[in-house]
Short mmCIF file of C-alpha atoms in Angstrom, two decimals:
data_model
loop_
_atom_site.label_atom_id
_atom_site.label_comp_id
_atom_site.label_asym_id
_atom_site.label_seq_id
_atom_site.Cartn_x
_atom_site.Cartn_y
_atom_site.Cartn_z
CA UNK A 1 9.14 71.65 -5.73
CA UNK A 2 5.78 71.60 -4.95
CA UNK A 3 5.45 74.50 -2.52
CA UNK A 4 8.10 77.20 -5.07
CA UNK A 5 5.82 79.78 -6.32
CA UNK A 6 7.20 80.74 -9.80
CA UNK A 7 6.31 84.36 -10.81
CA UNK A 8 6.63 85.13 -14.77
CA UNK A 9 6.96 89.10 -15.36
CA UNK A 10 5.76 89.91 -18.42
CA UNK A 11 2.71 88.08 -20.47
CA UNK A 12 4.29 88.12 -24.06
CA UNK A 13 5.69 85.08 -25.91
CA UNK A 14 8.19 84.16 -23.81
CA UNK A 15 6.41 84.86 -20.17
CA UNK A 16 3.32 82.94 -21.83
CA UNK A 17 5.78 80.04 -23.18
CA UNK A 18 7.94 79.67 -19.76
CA UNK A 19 4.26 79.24 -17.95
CA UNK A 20 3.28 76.72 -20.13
CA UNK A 21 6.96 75.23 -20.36
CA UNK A 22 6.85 74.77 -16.57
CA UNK A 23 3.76 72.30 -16.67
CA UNK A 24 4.51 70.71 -19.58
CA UNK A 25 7.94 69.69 -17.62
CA UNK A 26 5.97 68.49 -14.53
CA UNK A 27 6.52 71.19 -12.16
CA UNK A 28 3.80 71.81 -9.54
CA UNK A 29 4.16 74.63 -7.96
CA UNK A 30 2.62 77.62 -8.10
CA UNK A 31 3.11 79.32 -11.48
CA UNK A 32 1.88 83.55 -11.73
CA UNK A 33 1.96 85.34 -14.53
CA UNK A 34 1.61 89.42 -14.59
CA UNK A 35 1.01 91.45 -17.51
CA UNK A 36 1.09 95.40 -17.31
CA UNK A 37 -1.66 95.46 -20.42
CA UNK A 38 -5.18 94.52 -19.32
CA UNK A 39 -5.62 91.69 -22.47
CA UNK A 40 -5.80 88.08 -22.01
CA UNK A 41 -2.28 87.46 -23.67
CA UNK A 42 -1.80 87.82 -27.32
CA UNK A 43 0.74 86.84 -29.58
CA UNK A 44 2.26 89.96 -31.41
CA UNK A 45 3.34 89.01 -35.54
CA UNK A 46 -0.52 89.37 -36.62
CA UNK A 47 -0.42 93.31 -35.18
CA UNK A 48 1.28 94.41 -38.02
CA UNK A 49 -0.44 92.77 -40.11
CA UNK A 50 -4.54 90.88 -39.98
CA UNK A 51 -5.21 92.53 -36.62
CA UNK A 52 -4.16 95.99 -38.31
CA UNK A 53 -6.02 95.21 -41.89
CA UNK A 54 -8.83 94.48 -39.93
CA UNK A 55 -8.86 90.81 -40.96
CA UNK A 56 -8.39 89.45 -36.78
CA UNK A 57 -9.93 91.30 -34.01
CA UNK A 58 -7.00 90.01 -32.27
CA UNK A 59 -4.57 87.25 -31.43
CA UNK A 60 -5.08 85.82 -27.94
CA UNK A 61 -2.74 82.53 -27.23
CA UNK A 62 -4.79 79.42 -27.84
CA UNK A 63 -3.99 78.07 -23.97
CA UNK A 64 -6.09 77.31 -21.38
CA UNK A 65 -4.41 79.05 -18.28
CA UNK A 66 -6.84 78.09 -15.96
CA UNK A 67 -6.60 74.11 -16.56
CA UNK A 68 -2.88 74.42 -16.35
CA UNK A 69 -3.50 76.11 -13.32
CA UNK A 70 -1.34 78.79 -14.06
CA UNK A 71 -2.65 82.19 -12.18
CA UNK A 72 -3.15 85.59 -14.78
CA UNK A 73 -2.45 88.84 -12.63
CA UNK A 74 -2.57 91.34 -15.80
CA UNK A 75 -3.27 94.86 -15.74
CA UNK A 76 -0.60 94.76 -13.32
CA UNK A 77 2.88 97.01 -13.97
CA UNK A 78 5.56 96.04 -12.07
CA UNK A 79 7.71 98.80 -10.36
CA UNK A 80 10.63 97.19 -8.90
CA UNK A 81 12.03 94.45 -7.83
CA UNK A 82 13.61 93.46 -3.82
CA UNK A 83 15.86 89.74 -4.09
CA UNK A 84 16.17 90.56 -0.47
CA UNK A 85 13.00 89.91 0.27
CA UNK A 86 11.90 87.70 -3.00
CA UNK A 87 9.65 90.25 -3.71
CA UNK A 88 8.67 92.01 -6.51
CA UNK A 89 6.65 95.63 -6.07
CA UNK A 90 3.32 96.10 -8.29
CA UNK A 91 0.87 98.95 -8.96
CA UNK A 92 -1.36 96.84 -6.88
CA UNK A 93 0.82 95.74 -3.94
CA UNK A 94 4.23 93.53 -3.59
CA UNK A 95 3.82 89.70 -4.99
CA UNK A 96 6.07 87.16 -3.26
CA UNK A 97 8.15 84.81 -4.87
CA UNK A 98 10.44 81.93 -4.99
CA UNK A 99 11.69 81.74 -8.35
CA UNK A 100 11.32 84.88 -10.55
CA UNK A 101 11.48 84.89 -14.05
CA UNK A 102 12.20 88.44 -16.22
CA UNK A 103 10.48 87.99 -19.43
CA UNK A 104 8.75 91.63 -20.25
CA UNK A 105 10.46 92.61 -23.86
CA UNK A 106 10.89 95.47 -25.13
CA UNK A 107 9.57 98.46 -25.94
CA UNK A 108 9.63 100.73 -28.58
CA UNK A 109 11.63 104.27 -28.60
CA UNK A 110 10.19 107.28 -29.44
CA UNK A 111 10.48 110.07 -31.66
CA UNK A 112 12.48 112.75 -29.64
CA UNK A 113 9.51 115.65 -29.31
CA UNK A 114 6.83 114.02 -30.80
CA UNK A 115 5.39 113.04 -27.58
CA UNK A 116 1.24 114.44 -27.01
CA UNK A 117 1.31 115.65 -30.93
CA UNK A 118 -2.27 114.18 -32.01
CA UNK A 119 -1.79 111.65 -34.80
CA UNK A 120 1.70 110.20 -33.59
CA UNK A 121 1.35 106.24 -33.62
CA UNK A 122 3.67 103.50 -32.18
CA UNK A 123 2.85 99.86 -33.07
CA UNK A 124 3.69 97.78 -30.55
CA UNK A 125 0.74 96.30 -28.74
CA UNK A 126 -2.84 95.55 -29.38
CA UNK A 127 -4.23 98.91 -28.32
CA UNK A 128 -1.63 100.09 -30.66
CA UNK A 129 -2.84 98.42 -33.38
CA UNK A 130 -6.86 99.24 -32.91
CA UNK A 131 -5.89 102.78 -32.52
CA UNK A 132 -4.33 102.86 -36.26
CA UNK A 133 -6.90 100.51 -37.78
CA UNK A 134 -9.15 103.28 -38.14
CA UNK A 135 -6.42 105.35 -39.55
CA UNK A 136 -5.77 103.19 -42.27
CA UNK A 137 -9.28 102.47 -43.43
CA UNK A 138 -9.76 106.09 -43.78
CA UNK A 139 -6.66 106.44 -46.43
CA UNK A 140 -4.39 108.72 -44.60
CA UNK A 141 -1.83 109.96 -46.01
CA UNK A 142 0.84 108.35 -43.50
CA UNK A 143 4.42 108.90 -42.67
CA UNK A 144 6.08 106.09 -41.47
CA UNK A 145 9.77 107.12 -39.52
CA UNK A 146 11.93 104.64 -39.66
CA UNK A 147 12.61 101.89 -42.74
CA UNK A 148 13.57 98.77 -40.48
CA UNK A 149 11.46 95.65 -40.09
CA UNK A 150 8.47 96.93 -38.24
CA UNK A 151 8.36 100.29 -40.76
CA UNK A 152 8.40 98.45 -43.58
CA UNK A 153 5.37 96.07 -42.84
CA UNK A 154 3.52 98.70 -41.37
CA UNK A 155 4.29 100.51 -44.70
CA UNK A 156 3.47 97.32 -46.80
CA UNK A 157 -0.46 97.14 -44.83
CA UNK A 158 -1.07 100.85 -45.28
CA UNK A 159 -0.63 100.79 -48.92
CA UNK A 160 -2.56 97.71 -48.99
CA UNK A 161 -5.33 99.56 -47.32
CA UNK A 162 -4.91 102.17 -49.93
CA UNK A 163 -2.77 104.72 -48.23
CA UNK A 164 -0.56 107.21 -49.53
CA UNK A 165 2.66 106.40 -47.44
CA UNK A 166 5.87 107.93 -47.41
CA UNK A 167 8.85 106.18 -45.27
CA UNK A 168 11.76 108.37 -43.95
CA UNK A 169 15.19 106.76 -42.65
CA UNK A 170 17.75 108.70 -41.67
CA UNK A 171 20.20 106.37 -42.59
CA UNK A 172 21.42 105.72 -46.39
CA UNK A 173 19.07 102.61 -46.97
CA UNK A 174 16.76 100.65 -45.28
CA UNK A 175 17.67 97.84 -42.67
CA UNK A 176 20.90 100.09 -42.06
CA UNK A 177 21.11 98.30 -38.51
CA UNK A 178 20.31 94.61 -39.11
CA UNK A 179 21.85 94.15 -42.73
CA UNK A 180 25.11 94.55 -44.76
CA UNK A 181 24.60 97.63 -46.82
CA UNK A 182 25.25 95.42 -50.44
CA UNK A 183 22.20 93.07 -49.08
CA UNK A 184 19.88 95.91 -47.98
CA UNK A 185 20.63 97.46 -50.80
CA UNK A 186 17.72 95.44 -53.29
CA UNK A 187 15.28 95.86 -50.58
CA UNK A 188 15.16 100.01 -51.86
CA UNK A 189 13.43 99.31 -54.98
CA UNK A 190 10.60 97.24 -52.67
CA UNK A 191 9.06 100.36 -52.01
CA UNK A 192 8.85 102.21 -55.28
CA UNK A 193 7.30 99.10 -56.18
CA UNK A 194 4.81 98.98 -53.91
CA UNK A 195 3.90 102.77 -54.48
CA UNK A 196 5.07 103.82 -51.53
CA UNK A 197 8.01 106.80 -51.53
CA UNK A 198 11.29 105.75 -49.14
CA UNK A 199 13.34 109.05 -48.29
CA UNK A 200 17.02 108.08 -47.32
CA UNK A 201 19.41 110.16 -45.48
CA UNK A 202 16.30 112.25 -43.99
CA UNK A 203 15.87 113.02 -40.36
CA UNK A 204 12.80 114.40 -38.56
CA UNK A 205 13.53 118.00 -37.22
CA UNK A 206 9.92 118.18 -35.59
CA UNK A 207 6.56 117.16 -36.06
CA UNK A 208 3.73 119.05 -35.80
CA UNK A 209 -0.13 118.23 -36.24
CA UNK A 210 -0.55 117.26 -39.76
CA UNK A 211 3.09 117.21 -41.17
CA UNK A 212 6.50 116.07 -40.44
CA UNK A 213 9.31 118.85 -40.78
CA UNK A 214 12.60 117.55 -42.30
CA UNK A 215 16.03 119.09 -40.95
CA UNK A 216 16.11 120.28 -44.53
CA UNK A 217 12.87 122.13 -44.07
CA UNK A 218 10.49 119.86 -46.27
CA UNK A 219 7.63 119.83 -45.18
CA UNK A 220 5.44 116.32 -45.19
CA UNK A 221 1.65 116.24 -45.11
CA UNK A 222 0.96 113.45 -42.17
CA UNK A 223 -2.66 112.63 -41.62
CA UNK A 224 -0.78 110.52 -39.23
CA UNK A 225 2.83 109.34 -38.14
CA UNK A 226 3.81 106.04 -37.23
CA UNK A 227 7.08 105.76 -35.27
CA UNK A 228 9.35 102.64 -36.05
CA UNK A 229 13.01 103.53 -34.56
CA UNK A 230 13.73 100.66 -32.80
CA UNK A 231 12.54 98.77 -29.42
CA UNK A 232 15.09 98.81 -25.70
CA UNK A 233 14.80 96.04 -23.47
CA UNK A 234 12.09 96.75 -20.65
CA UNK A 235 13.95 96.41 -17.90
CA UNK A 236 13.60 100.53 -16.36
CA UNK A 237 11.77 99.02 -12.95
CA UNK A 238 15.26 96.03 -12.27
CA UNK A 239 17.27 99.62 -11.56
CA UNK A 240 18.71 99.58 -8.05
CA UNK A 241 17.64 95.81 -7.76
CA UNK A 242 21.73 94.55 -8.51
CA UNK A 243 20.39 92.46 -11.46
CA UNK A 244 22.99 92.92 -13.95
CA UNK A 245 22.31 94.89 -17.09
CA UNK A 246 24.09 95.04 -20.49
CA UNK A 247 24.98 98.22 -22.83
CA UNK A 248 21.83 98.28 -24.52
CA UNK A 249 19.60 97.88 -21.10
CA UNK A 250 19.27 94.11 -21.40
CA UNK A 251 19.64 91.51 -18.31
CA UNK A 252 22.82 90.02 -18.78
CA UNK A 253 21.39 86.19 -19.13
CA UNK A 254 24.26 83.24 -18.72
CA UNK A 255 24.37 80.11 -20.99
CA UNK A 256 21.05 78.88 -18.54
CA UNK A 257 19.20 82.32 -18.75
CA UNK A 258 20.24 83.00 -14.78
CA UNK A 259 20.60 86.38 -14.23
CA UNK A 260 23.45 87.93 -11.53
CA UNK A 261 20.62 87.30 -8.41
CA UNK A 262 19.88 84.02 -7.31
CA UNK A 263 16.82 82.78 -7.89
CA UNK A 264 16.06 85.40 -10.83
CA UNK A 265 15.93 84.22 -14.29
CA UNK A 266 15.24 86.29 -17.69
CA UNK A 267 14.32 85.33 -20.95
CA UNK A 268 13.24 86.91 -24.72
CA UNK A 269 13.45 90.38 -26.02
CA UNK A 270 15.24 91.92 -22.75
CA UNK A 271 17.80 89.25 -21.70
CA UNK A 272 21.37 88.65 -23.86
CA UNK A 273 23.08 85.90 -23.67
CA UNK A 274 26.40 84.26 -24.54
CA UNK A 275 26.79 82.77 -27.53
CA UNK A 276 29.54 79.58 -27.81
CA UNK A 277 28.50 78.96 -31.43
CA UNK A 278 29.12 82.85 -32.13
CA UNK A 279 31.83 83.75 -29.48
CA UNK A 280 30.13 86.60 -28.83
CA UNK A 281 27.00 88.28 -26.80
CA UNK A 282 23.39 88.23 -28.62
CA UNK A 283 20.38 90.19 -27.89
CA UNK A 284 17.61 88.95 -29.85
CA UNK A 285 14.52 90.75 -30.54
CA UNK A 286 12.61 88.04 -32.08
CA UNK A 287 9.58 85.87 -31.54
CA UNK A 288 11.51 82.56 -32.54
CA UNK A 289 14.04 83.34 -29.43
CA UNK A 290 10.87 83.97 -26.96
CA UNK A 291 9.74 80.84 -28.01
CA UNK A 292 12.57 79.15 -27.15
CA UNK A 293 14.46 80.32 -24.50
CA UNK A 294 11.52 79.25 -21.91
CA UNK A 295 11.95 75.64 -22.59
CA UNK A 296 15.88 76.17 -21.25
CA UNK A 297 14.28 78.35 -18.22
CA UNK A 298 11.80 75.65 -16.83
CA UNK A 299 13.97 72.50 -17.27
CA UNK A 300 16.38 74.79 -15.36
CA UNK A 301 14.17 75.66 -12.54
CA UNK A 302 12.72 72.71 -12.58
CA UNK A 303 16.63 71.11 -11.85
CA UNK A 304 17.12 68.78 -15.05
CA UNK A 305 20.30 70.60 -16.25
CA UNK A 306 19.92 71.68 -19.54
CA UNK A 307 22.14 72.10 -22.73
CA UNK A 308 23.20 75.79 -22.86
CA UNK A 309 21.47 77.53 -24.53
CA UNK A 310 22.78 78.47 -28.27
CA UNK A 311 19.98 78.85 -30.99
CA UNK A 312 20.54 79.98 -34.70
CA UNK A 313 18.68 83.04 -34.43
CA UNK A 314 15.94 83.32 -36.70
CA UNK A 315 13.50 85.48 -37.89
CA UNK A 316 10.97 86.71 -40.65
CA UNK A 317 8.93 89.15 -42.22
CA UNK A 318 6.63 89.78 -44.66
CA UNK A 319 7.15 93.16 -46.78
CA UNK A 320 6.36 94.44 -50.14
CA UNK A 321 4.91 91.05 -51.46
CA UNK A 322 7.75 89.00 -50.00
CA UNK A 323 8.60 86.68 -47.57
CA UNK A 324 12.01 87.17 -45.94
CA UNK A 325 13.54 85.05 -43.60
CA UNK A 326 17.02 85.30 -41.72
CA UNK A 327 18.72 82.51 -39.49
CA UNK A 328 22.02 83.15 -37.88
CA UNK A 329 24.71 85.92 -37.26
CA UNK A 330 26.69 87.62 -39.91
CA UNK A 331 28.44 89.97 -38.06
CA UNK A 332 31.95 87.54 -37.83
CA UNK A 333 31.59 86.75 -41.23
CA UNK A 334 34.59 86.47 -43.58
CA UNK A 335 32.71 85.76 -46.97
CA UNK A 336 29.31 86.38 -48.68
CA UNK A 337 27.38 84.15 -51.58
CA UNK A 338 24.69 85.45 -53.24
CA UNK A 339 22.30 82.72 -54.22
CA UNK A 340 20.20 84.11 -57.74
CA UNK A 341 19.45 87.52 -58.79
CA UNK A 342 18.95 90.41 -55.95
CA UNK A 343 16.60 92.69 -58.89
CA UNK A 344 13.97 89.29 -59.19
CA UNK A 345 11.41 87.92 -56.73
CA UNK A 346 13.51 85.12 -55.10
CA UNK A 347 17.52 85.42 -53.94
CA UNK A 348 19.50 84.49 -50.97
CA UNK A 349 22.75 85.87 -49.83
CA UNK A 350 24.77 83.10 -47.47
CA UNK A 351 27.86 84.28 -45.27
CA UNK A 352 30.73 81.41 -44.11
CA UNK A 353 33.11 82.03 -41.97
CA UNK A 354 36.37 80.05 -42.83
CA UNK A 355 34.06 77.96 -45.19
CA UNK A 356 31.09 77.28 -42.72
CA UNK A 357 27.89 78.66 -43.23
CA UNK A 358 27.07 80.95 -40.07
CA UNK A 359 23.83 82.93 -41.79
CA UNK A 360 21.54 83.30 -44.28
CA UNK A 361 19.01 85.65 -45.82
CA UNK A 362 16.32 84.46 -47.88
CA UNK A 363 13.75 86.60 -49.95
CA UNK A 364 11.48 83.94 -51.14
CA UNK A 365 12.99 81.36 -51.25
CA UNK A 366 11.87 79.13 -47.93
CA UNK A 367 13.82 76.09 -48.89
CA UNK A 368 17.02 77.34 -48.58
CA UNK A 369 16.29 78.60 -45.34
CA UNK A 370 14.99 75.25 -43.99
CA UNK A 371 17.92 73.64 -45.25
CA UNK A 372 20.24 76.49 -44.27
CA UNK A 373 19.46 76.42 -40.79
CA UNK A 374 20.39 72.70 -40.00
CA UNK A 375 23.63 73.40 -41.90
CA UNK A 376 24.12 76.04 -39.11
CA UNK A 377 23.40 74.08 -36.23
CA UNK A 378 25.59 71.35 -37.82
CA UNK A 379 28.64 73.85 -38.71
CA UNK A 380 29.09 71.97 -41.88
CA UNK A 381 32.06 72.84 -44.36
CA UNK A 382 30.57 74.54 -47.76
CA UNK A 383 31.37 74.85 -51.35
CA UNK A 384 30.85 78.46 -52.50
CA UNK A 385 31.77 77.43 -55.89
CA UNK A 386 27.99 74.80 -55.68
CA UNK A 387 26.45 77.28 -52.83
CA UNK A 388 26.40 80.21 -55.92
CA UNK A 389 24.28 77.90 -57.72
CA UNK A 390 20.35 79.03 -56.87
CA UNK A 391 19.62 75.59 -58.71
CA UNK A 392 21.45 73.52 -56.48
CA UNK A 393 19.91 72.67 -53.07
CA UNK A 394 21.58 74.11 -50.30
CA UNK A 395 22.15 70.48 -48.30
CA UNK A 396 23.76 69.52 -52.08
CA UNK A 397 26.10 72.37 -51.72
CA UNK A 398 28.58 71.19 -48.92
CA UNK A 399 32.40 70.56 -49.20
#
């Protein structure tokens, strides 16, 4: 073990975690991590939020790469990859390896057209983020495309900086793709509240310098546009490489994060994997899977045959004055409990399938997600008749 060289791809939270996971487990090999951006690596949550507001100039992981003697090779994009040869082909040259690891995200989609039209934002990495800073502290008025998580806390900073900000989705309500539409359904008023103006049912026709054109011809003054549609897995350079890829793009990851090539592991934002709590196939775009995942990768690697791996998903976000947090899957659901009144500050819907709780969403309410997720893990049986109760703690509400 002491003579594999261990190449990361990709210096996010889950390249930067499986680095770290790999000493902490006692390997001692070589370990390399590449980054494509030029940053010592940063953790991504504050973007949309201090680093944007101008409150961090950034949000560099507190590790000391050099005294875990793990090698940083960023500034680097990687172009392909050869399992033939265990090698991997950079801007800079070809790295050899013995045990690769796939961990380099996703990244965001774009507006179809708006690409080289001055004042179109993304937020996705740090450069990202100090482009729009200035934006914001000069009280644009900003149009935000796309109500899902990222859109709405970008929207919830720019009106903090004083913005005028109006949100278009072209669906019917916001969080169309990650929530039911009788929970997503509250969430509407968040904005009007906030003073910002959510457009449903609108789609972008064009955007020019200065405004967004609706497909019903209105017209938007945009002193700039930020883009929030959705993110792909990263995984354009694995093409031709016979690493096996999923509908959306993602590595298809087994129950140990292997890939279909020996030797090639992937983990985070672009790998799915299968489920056995679910029965089904998840692709998780969320920092608490990036931070988990790499422990299962290195104990792999490393040969002490882990537990598949099965996490309760889990998420949050921080929007309009609230803190919501999600843990689990709905989509196999077969019943939902709402948990307090979806018009106040504080609520949470549960779902159960044949009377276990398999998610939860929770607007303020931190508790019940704490609780909520160890009921998960646990499968335990629940009473919807005590679950209904907001009163009642969640761990008090079992059959």
């Amino acid at each position: 073990m002491s003579q594999r060289r261990v190449v990361v791809v990709g210096a996010g939270m889950a390249g930067v975690q499986t680095a770290v996971a790999l000493r902490e487990q006692g390997f001692t090999g070589t370990v390399t991590l590449i980054g494509a951006e030029p940053h010592q690596p940063y953790d991504r949550p504050p973007l949309s939020k201090a680093v944007l507001l101008g409150k961090a100039e950034g949000s560099a992981f507190d590790v000391d790469f050099e005294a875990l003697g793990i090698e940083l090779l960023l500034g680097r994009e990687v172009l392909g990859l050869r399992p033939a040869d265990h090698e991997i082909d950079t801007e800079q040259g070809p790295v050899a390896y013995d045990v690769l690891v796939v961990a380099t995200g996703a990244e965001p989609i774009r507006l179809p057209g708006a690409d080289g039209v001055p004042g179109v934002h993304l937020l996705r990495t740090l450069d990202d983020a100090e482009r729009l800073r200035p934006v914001l502290a000069r009280q644009h008025d900003i149009v935000v495309v796309g109500a899902g998580w990222i859109g709405a806390e970008f929207a919830t900073a720019a009106r903090e900086a004083g913005c005028s900000v109006t949100v278009v989705e072209a669906a019917d309500r916001p969080l169309a793709g990650a929530l039911p539409a009788e929970v997503a359904a509250p969430m509407t008023a968040w904005y009007a509240d906030s003073g910002a103006e959510l457009r449903t049912g609108a789609r972008v026709a064009h955007v020019e310098p200065g405004e967004v054109v609706l497909d019903d011809g209105t017209r938007l003054p945009a002193g700039a546009v930020v883009v929030g549609i959705g993110a792909r897995p990263a995984t354009g350079w694995l093409a031709g490489s016979g690493v096996e890829l999923g509908e959306h793009g993602e590595v298809v990851a087994d129950d140990r994060l292997r890939t279909s090539v020996a030797d090639v592991w992937a983990v985070g934002d672009c790998a799915s994997f299968p489920s056995g709590r679910y029965g089904e196939r998840l692709l998780v775009h969320h920092w608490d899977n990036a931070l988990q995942g790499p422990r299962t990768v290195a104990a792999d690697i490393i040969g002490e045959a882990p537990v598949a791996y099965d996490p309760v998903p889990y998420f949050w976000s921080e929007q309009f004055g609230r803190f919501v947090q999600y843990a689990g899957h709905h989509a196999s659901a077969d019943t939902a409990v709402w948990r307090g009144d979806p018009v106040g500050p504080a609520w949470t819907v549960c779902w159960l399938r044949e009377g276990r709780l398999v998610a939860l969403l929770a607007v303020g309410r931190p508790r019940d997600l704490a609780q909520g997720r160890r009921l998960i893990e646990a499968g335990t049986r629940m009473d919807p008749g005590l679950l209904v109760d907001p009163a009642r703690p969640l761990k008090a509400a079992t059959a």
